Amino acid sequence: LAFAHIPVMLREVLETIQPRAGGRYLDGTVGGGGHAAGILAGSAPSGWLYGCDRDEAAVAAAQKKLAAYGERFEIRPMNYVDAGAWVAPGTCDGVLLDLGVSSAQLDTADRGFSFLQDGPLDMRMDRRCGPTAAELLAEVSLDALARLFWEYGEEPLSKRIAAAIVAFRDRGRLQTTGDLVALVERVVSRRGGRIHPATRVFQALRIAVNDELGTLERGLPTLWSLLAPRGRLVVISFHSLEARLVKHFGRNLERNYAWEGSIDIPEKRIPKAPQARRLYRHAVRPSEAEMAVNPRARSAQLRAYEKT
Ligand SMILES: C[S@@+](CC[C@H](N)C(=O)[O-])C[C@H]1O[C@@H](n2cnc3c(N)ncnc32)[C@H](O)[C@@H]1O
């Protein structure tokens, strides 16, 4: 089952990036290499792809999947936030971010991402660093835990769940995804709902363990700086918090004015050339047909910006 990953909105990504021979591309979340393979095929015979993933298992899978493209790519196990130390500024024709978890991560029980399979409460994409979900649940204060579930998971019962977790600390440590699911199910009686009762808590923990929002916020300007003029940045996001960061980033690039001081007052505006052109008025959504075959696609939104 490992890396039976269907790339989300592959056609839309390729239509937007428009890979061509001689072009240079960066896939910051290369995963199993699905989009990357499309970019390499589309840029034959001389296009180049940089790919990175903070998950070493993904890097190994992508290396294998892309082997057929010979000497036209390099893949590194690293965080896209550090891509500025690897790729020269102003040199890429397209940069792709396909955020979130891969099917391989979700389906591998011992990575701890899934509430449907029992495994250690890990959730780190990069297992070389950072606290695991279990460590976070054992150490974070009651208030911070409640805030985490509320802000990253929009979990309405954030306080009660946080309180139950802290109370549990006296008895022992939450070790497995099954422990956490059982605890959440005891607090939440949302049986028969549209989503599993632990969905929001798992999403929130995963975002926190991997600092996904901080990384995206710091990564977007870096990735933007790598684009050549007319180069395109394409971002697929999977929840509203990511989408908001991308929209905000894009809006600042598109703006044709700056302002003096810390707040935008119309009288203090100074005209400036926009740095980007938004390619789609609204976020692009997957087709009904794609959502039917790939549940992971259901919440996907694609946004794209071209450097002026
Ligand atoms: C949705 S999957 C990408 C799938 C890929 N587009 C494909 O077609 O196979 C997201 C991947 O991004 C990786 N990832 C998430 N945040 C990252 C970061 N900050 N730096 C590098 N990789 C990251 C995850 O480890 C995961 O493998």
CSV table of C-alpha atoms and ligand atoms in Angstrom, one decimal:
chain,number,residue,atom,x,y,z
A,1,LEU,CA,0.0,0.0,0.0
A,2,ALA,CA,2.9,2.3,0.6
A,3,PHE,CA,2.8,5.4,-1.7
A,4,ALA,CA,-0.4,4.4,-3.5
A,5,HIS,CA,-0.7,8.2,-3.6
A,6,ILE,CA,-2.9,9.8,-6.3
A,7,PRO,CA,-1.6,13.3,-7.0
A,8,VAL,CA,-4.3,15.9,-6.3
A,9,MET,CA,-5.3,18.1,-9.3
A,10,LEU,CA,-2.5,16.9,-11.5
A,11,ARG,CA,-4.0,18.2,-14.7
A,12,GLU,CA,-4.6,21.6,-13.1
A,13,VAL,CA,-1.1,21.8,-11.7
A,14,LEU,CA,0.5,21.0,-15.1
A,15,GLU,CA,-1.8,23.4,-17.0
A,16,THR,CA,-0.7,26.1,-14.6
A,17,ILE,CA,3.0,25.3,-14.4
A,18,GLN,CA,3.2,24.6,-18.1
A,19,PRO,CA,6.4,22.7,-17.9
A,20,ARG,CA,8.7,23.0,-21.0
A,21,ALA,CA,12.0,21.8,-22.2
A,22,GLY,CA,14.8,23.7,-20.6
A,23,GLY,CA,12.6,24.9,-17.8
A,24,ARG,CA,13.7,24.6,-14.1
A,25,TYR,CA,11.2,23.6,-11.5
A,26,LEU,CA,11.0,23.1,-7.7
A,27,ASP,CA,8.6,20.7,-6.0
A,28,GLY,CA,8.9,21.7,-2.3
A,29,THR,CA,6.7,18.7,-1.2
A,30,VAL,CA,7.7,16.0,-3.6
A,31,GLY,CA,6.0,13.2,-1.6
A,32,GLY,CA,5.7,10.1,-3.7
A,33,GLY,CA,6.7,12.1,-6.8
A,34,GLY,CA,3.4,12.1,-8.6
A,35,HIS,CA,3.3,15.8,-9.6
A,36,ALA,CA,7.1,15.7,-10.0
A,37,ALA,CA,6.8,12.9,-12.6
A,38,GLY,CA,4.3,15.0,-14.5
A,39,ILE,CA,6.6,18.0,-14.5
A,40,LEU,CA,9.6,15.9,-15.7
A,41,ALA,CA,7.5,14.3,-18.4
A,42,GLY,CA,6.2,17.7,-19.5
A,43,SER,CA,9.6,19.3,-19.6
A,44,ALA,CA,11.4,16.5,-21.6
A,45,PRO,CA,14.0,16.3,-22.8
A,46,SER,CA,16.0,19.0,-20.9
A,47,GLY,CA,13.8,20.3,-18.1
A,48,TRP,CA,15.3,20.2,-14.5
A,49,LEU,CA,13.5,19.4,-11.3
A,50,TYR,CA,14.6,20.1,-7.8
A,51,GLY,CA,12.5,18.2,-5.3
A,52,CYS,CA,12.5,18.1,-1.5
A,53,ASP,CA,10.5,16.5,1.3
A,54,ARG,CA,11.1,16.6,5.0
A,55,ASP,CA,10.1,12.9,5.2
A,56,GLU,CA,13.0,10.6,4.3
A,57,ALA,CA,10.6,7.8,3.3
A,58,ALA,CA,9.0,10.1,0.8
A,59,VAL,CA,12.4,11.1,-0.6
A,60,ALA,CA,13.2,7.4,-1.1
A,61,ALA,CA,9.9,6.7,-2.8
A,62,ALA,CA,10.3,9.7,-5.1
A,63,GLN,CA,13.8,8.8,-6.1
A,64,LYS,CA,12.5,5.4,-7.1
A,65,LYS,CA,9.5,6.7,-8.9
A,66,LEU,CA,11.5,9.3,-10.9
A,67,ALA,CA,14.5,7.1,-11.7
A,68,ALA,CA,13.2,6.8,-15.3
A,69,TYR,CA,13.9,10.6,-15.8
A,70,GLY,CA,17.6,9.9,-15.5
A,71,GLU,CA,19.8,12.8,-14.8
A,72,ARG,CA,17.2,15.6,-14.9
A,73,PHE,CA,16.4,15.9,-11.2
A,74,GLU,CA,17.8,16.1,-7.7
A,75,ILE,CA,15.9,15.3,-4.6
A,76,ARG,CA,16.9,16.1,-1.1
A,77,PRO,CA,15.5,15.3,2.3
A,78,MET,CA,14.8,18.8,3.6
A,79,ASN,CA,12.2,21.3,4.6
A,80,TYR,CA,11.1,23.6,1.8
A,81,VAL,CA,11.7,26.5,4.1
A,82,ASP,CA,15.4,26.0,3.6
A,83,ALA,CA,15.3,25.8,-0.2
A,84,GLY,CA,16.9,29.2,-0.4
A,85,ALA,CA,20.2,27.6,0.7
A,86,TRP,CA,20.0,25.1,-2.2
A,87,VAL,CA,18.4,26.8,-5.2
A,88,ALA,CA,19.7,30.0,-6.7
A,89,PRO,CA,17.3,33.0,-6.4
A,90,GLY,CA,15.5,34.1,-9.6
A,91,THR,CA,16.1,30.8,-11.5
A,92,CYS,CA,12.9,28.7,-11.3
A,93,ASP,CA,10.1,28.8,-13.9
A,94,GLY,CA,7.7,27.0,-11.5
A,95,VAL,CA,7.5,26.2,-7.8
A,96,LEU,CA,4.9,23.8,-6.4
A,97,LEU,CA,3.7,23.2,-2.9
A,98,ASP,CA,1.2,20.4,-2.3
A,99,LEU,CA,0.7,20.7,1.4
A,100,GLY,CA,-0.6,18.3,4.1
A,101,VAL,CA,0.0,14.7,4.6
A,102,SER,CA,0.5,12.0,1.9
A,103,SER,CA,-1.5,8.9,1.7
A,104,ALA,CA,1.7,7.0,2.5
A,105,GLN,CA,2.0,8.9,5.8
A,106,LEU,CA,-1.6,8.3,6.6
A,107,ASP,CA,-1.6,4.6,5.7
A,108,THR,CA,1.6,3.7,7.6
A,109,ALA,CA,0.3,3.0,11.1
A,110,ASP,CA,3.7,3.5,12.8
A,111,ARG,CA,3.9,7.1,11.7
A,112,GLY,CA,0.9,7.9,14.0
A,113,PHE,CA,-1.0,10.2,11.6
A,114,SER,CA,-4.2,8.2,11.4
A,115,PHE,CA,-7.0,7.8,13.9
A,116,LEU,CA,-8.1,4.7,11.9
A,117,GLN,CA,-5.0,2.7,12.7
A,118,ASP,CA,-3.3,2.0,16.0
A,119,GLY,CA,0.3,3.2,16.1
A,120,PRO,CA,2.7,5.3,18.2
A,121,LEU,CA,1.6,8.9,18.7
A,122,ASP,CA,4.4,10.3,16.5
A,123,MET,CA,3.1,12.5,13.7
A,124,ARG,CA,6.5,13.9,12.8
A,125,MET,CA,7.0,14.2,9.0
A,126,ASP,CA,10.7,14.6,9.7
A,127,ARG,CA,11.6,11.9,12.2
A,128,ARG,CA,15.1,13.3,12.6
A,129,CYS,CA,13.9,16.2,14.8
A,130,GLY,CA,11.3,17.8,17.0
A,131,PRO,CA,8.9,16.5,19.6
A,132,THR,CA,6.5,13.8,18.8
A,133,ALA,CA,2.7,14.1,19.4
A,134,ALA,CA,3.0,12.0,22.5
A,135,GLU,CA,5.7,14.3,23.9
A,136,LEU,CA,3.6,17.3,23.1
A,137,LEU,CA,0.6,15.9,24.8
A,138,ALA,CA,2.6,15.0,27.9
A,139,GLU,CA,4.2,18.4,28.2
A,140,VAL,CA,2.1,21.3,26.9
A,141,SER,CA,0.0,23.3,29.5
A,142,LEU,CA,-3.8,22.9,29.7
A,143,ASP,CA,-4.4,26.4,28.2
A,144,ALA,CA,-1.9,25.9,25.4
A,145,LEU,CA,-3.5,22.5,24.5
A,146,ALA,CA,-7.0,23.9,24.5
A,147,ARG,CA,-5.8,26.8,22.2
A,148,LEU,CA,-4.0,24.3,19.9
A,149,PHE,CA,-7.2,22.2,19.4
A,150,TRP,CA,-9.3,25.3,18.9
A,151,GLU,CA,-7.0,27.3,16.6
A,152,TYR,CA,-5.6,24.4,14.5
A,153,GLY,CA,-8.5,22.1,14.6
A,154,GLU,CA,-11.5,24.4,15.2
A,155,GLU,CA,-12.6,21.8,17.7
A,156,PRO,CA,-15.6,23.1,19.6
A,157,LEU,CA,-14.8,20.9,22.7
A,158,SER,CA,-11.2,22.0,22.8
A,159,LYS,CA,-11.3,22.8,26.5
A,160,ARG,CA,-12.9,19.6,27.6
A,161,ILE,CA,-10.6,17.5,25.5
A,162,ALA,CA,-7.5,19.4,26.8
A,163,ALA,CA,-8.7,18.9,30.4
A,164,ALA,CA,-9.2,15.2,29.9
A,165,ILE,CA,-5.7,14.9,28.5
A,166,VAL,CA,-4.2,16.8,31.4
A,167,ALA,CA,-6.2,14.7,33.9
A,168,PHE,CA,-5.0,11.5,32.2
A,169,ARG,CA,-1.3,12.6,32.9
A,170,ASP,CA,-1.7,11.5,36.5
A,171,ARG,CA,-2.5,8.0,35.4
A,172,GLY,CA,0.2,7.7,32.7
A,173,ARG,CA,1.1,8.7,29.3
A,174,LEU,CA,-0.9,8.7,26.1
A,175,GLN,CA,1.3,6.4,24.0
A,176,THR,CA,-0.7,5.4,20.9
A,177,THR,CA,-3.2,6.8,18.5
A,178,GLY,CA,-5.7,4.3,19.9
A,179,ASP,CA,-5.2,5.8,23.4
A,180,LEU,CA,-6.0,9.3,22.1
A,181,VAL,CA,-8.9,8.2,20.0
A,182,ALA,CA,-10.4,6.4,23.0
A,183,LEU,CA,-9.9,9.5,25.2
A,184,VAL,CA,-11.5,11.8,22.6
A,185,GLU,CA,-14.4,9.4,22.1
A,186,ARG,CA,-15.1,9.4,25.9
A,187,VAL,CA,-15.3,13.2,25.9
A,188,VAL,CA,-17.1,13.8,22.6
A,189,SER,CA,-20.2,11.9,21.9
A,190,ARG,CA,-20.5,13.0,18.3
A,191,ARG,CA,-21.4,9.5,17.2
A,192,GLY,CA,-23.0,9.2,13.8
A,193,GLY,CA,-21.6,12.6,12.7
A,194,ARG,CA,-20.2,13.2,9.2
A,195,ILE,CA,-16.6,13.0,10.4
A,196,HIS,CA,-14.8,10.8,12.9
A,197,PRO,CA,-14.9,12.5,16.4
A,198,ALA,CA,-11.0,12.6,16.5
A,199,THR,CA,-10.6,14.2,13.1
A,200,ARG,CA,-10.1,17.8,14.4
A,201,VAL,CA,-7.8,16.8,17.3
A,202,PHE,CA,-5.6,14.8,15.0
A,203,GLN,CA,-5.4,17.6,12.4
A,204,ALA,CA,-4.5,20.1,15.1
A,205,LEU,CA,-1.8,17.9,16.6
A,206,ARG,CA,-0.3,17.2,13.2
A,207,ILE,CA,-0.1,21.0,12.4
A,208,ALA,CA,1.5,21.7,15.8
A,209,VAL,CA,4.0,18.8,15.7
A,210,ASN,CA,5.2,19.9,12.3
A,211,ASP,CA,4.8,23.6,12.8
A,212,GLU,CA,3.0,23.6,9.4
A,213,LEU,CA,1.7,27.1,9.6
A,214,GLY,CA,4.9,28.7,10.7
A,215,THR,CA,6.8,26.9,8.0
A,216,LEU,CA,4.3,28.0,5.3
A,217,GLU,CA,4.4,31.6,6.4
A,218,ARG,CA,8.2,31.7,6.4
A,219,GLY,CA,8.5,29.5,3.3
A,220,LEU,CA,6.3,31.4,0.9
A,221,PRO,CA,8.6,34.5,0.6
A,222,THR,CA,11.7,32.2,0.2
A,223,LEU,CA,10.1,30.1,-2.5
A,224,TRP,CA,8.9,33.3,-4.2
A,225,SER,CA,12.4,34.7,-4.3
A,226,LEU,CA,13.5,31.6,-6.3
A,227,LEU,CA,11.2,32.3,-9.2
A,228,ALA,CA,12.5,33.9,-12.4
A,229,PRO,CA,10.3,36.7,-13.9
A,230,ARG,CA,7.1,35.1,-15.3
A,231,GLY,CA,7.8,32.1,-13.1
A,232,ARG,CA,4.7,30.6,-11.3
A,233,LEU,CA,4.0,29.6,-7.8
A,234,VAL,CA,1.3,27.0,-7.3
A,235,VAL,CA,0.0,26.1,-3.9
A,236,ILE,CA,-2.5,23.4,-3.0
A,237,SER,CA,-3.9,23.8,0.5
A,238,PHE,CA,-6.1,21.5,2.4
A,239,HIS,CA,-7.6,23.6,5.2
A,240,SER,CA,-8.7,27.1,5.9
A,241,LEU,CA,-5.7,28.1,8.0
A,242,GLU,CA,-3.3,27.3,5.1
A,243,ALA,CA,-5.6,28.8,2.6
A,244,ARG,CA,-5.7,32.1,4.6
A,245,LEU,CA,-1.9,32.3,4.7
A,246,VAL,CA,-1.6,31.8,0.9
A,247,LYS,CA,-4.3,34.3,0.1
A,248,HIS,CA,-2.7,36.9,2.4
A,249,PHE,CA,0.7,36.3,0.9
A,250,GLY,CA,-0.7,36.6,-2.6
A,251,ARG,CA,-2.7,39.8,-1.8
A,252,ASN,CA,0.4,41.6,-0.7
A,253,LEU,CA,2.3,40.7,-3.9
A,254,GLU,CA,-0.6,41.8,-6.1
A,255,ARG,CA,-1.1,45.1,-4.4
A,256,ASN,CA,-0.2,48.2,-6.5
A,257,TYR,CA,0.5,50.4,-3.5
A,258,ALA,CA,2.5,50.3,-0.3
A,259,TRP,CA,1.9,52.6,2.7
A,260,GLU,CA,3.9,54.6,5.2
A,261,GLY,CA,3.7,53.6,8.8
A,262,SER,CA,2.2,50.4,10.2
A,263,ILE,CA,-1.4,50.7,9.1
A,264,ASP,CA,-2.9,51.2,5.6
A,265,ILE,CA,-4.6,54.6,5.5
A,266,PRO,CA,-5.7,55.7,2.0
A,267,GLU,CA,-3.9,59.1,2.3
A,268,LYS,CA,-0.6,57.4,3.2
A,269,ARG,CA,-0.6,55.1,0.1
A,270,ILE,CA,2.4,55.2,-2.2
A,271,PRO,CA,2.0,53.6,-5.7
A,272,LYS,CA,4.2,50.6,-6.4
A,273,ALA,CA,4.4,48.1,-9.2
A,274,PRO,CA,2.6,44.8,-8.3
A,275,GLN,CA,5.0,41.9,-7.9
A,276,ALA,CA,2.6,39.2,-8.9
A,277,ARG,CA,-0.4,38.5,-11.0
A,278,ARG,CA,-3.0,36.1,-9.6
A,279,LEU,CA,-3.8,33.5,-12.2
A,280,TYR,CA,-7.2,32.5,-11.0
A,281,ARG,CA,-9.8,34.8,-9.6
A,282,HIS,CA,-11.1,32.1,-7.2
A,283,ALA,CA,-9.2,29.1,-5.8
A,284,VAL,CA,-9.4,26.2,-8.2
A,285,ARG,CA,-11.2,23.1,-6.8
A,286,PRO,CA,-10.9,19.5,-8.0
A,287,SER,CA,-13.6,18.1,-10.3
A,288,GLU,CA,-16.5,16.1,-8.9
A,289,ALA,CA,-15.0,13.1,-10.7
A,290,GLU,CA,-11.6,13.5,-8.9
A,291,MET,CA,-13.2,14.0,-5.5
A,292,ALA,CA,-15.3,10.8,-6.1
A,293,VAL,CA,-12.2,8.7,-6.6
A,294,ASN,CA,-9.8,10.5,-4.2
A,295,PRO,CA,-11.3,11.5,-0.9
A,296,ARG,CA,-8.1,13.3,0.0
A,297,ALA,CA,-8.9,15.8,-2.8
A,298,ARG,CA,-12.2,16.9,-1.3
A,299,SER,CA,-10.8,19.8,0.7
A,300,ALA,CA,-8.1,20.8,-1.8
A,301,GLN,CA,-7.8,24.4,-3.2
A,302,LEU,CA,-5.3,25.5,-5.7
A,303,ARG,CA,-4.0,29.0,-5.9
A,304,ALA,CA,-1.4,30.3,-8.4
A,305,TYR,CA,0.6,33.5,-8.9
A,306,GLU,CA,2.9,34.6,-11.6
A,307,LYS,CA,5.9,36.8,-11.0
A,308,THR,CA,5.8,40.1,-12.9
B,1,LIG,C1,0.4,15.8,-0.1
B,1,LIG,S1,2.0,15.1,0.0
B,1,LIG,C2,2.7,15.5,-1.5
B,1,LIG,C3,2.4,14.5,-2.6
B,1,LIG,C4,3.1,14.8,-3.9
B,1,LIG,N1,2.7,16.1,-4.5
B,1,LIG,C5,2.9,13.7,-4.9
B,1,LIG,O1,2.4,13.9,-6.0
B,1,LIG,O2,3.2,12.5,-4.6
B,1,LIG,C6,2.8,16.3,1.0
B,1,LIG,C7,4.2,16.0,1.3
B,1,LIG,O3,4.8,17.2,1.8
B,1,LIG,C8,5.8,16.9,2.8
B,1,LIG,N2,6.0,18.1,3.5
B,1,LIG,C9,5.1,18.8,4.3
B,1,LIG,N3,5.6,19.9,4.8
B,1,LIG,C10,6.9,19.9,4.3
B,1,LIG,C11,8.0,20.9,4.4
B,1,LIG,N4,7.9,21.9,5.2
B,1,LIG,N5,9.1,20.7,3.7
B,1,LIG,C12,9.2,19.6,2.9
B,1,LIG,N6,8.2,18.7,2.8
B,1,LIG,C13,7.1,18.8,3.5
B,1,LIG,C14,5.2,15.8,3.5
B,1,LIG,O4,6.2,15.0,4.2
B,1,LIG,C15,4.5,15.0,2.4
B,1,LIG,O5,5.3,14.0,1.9
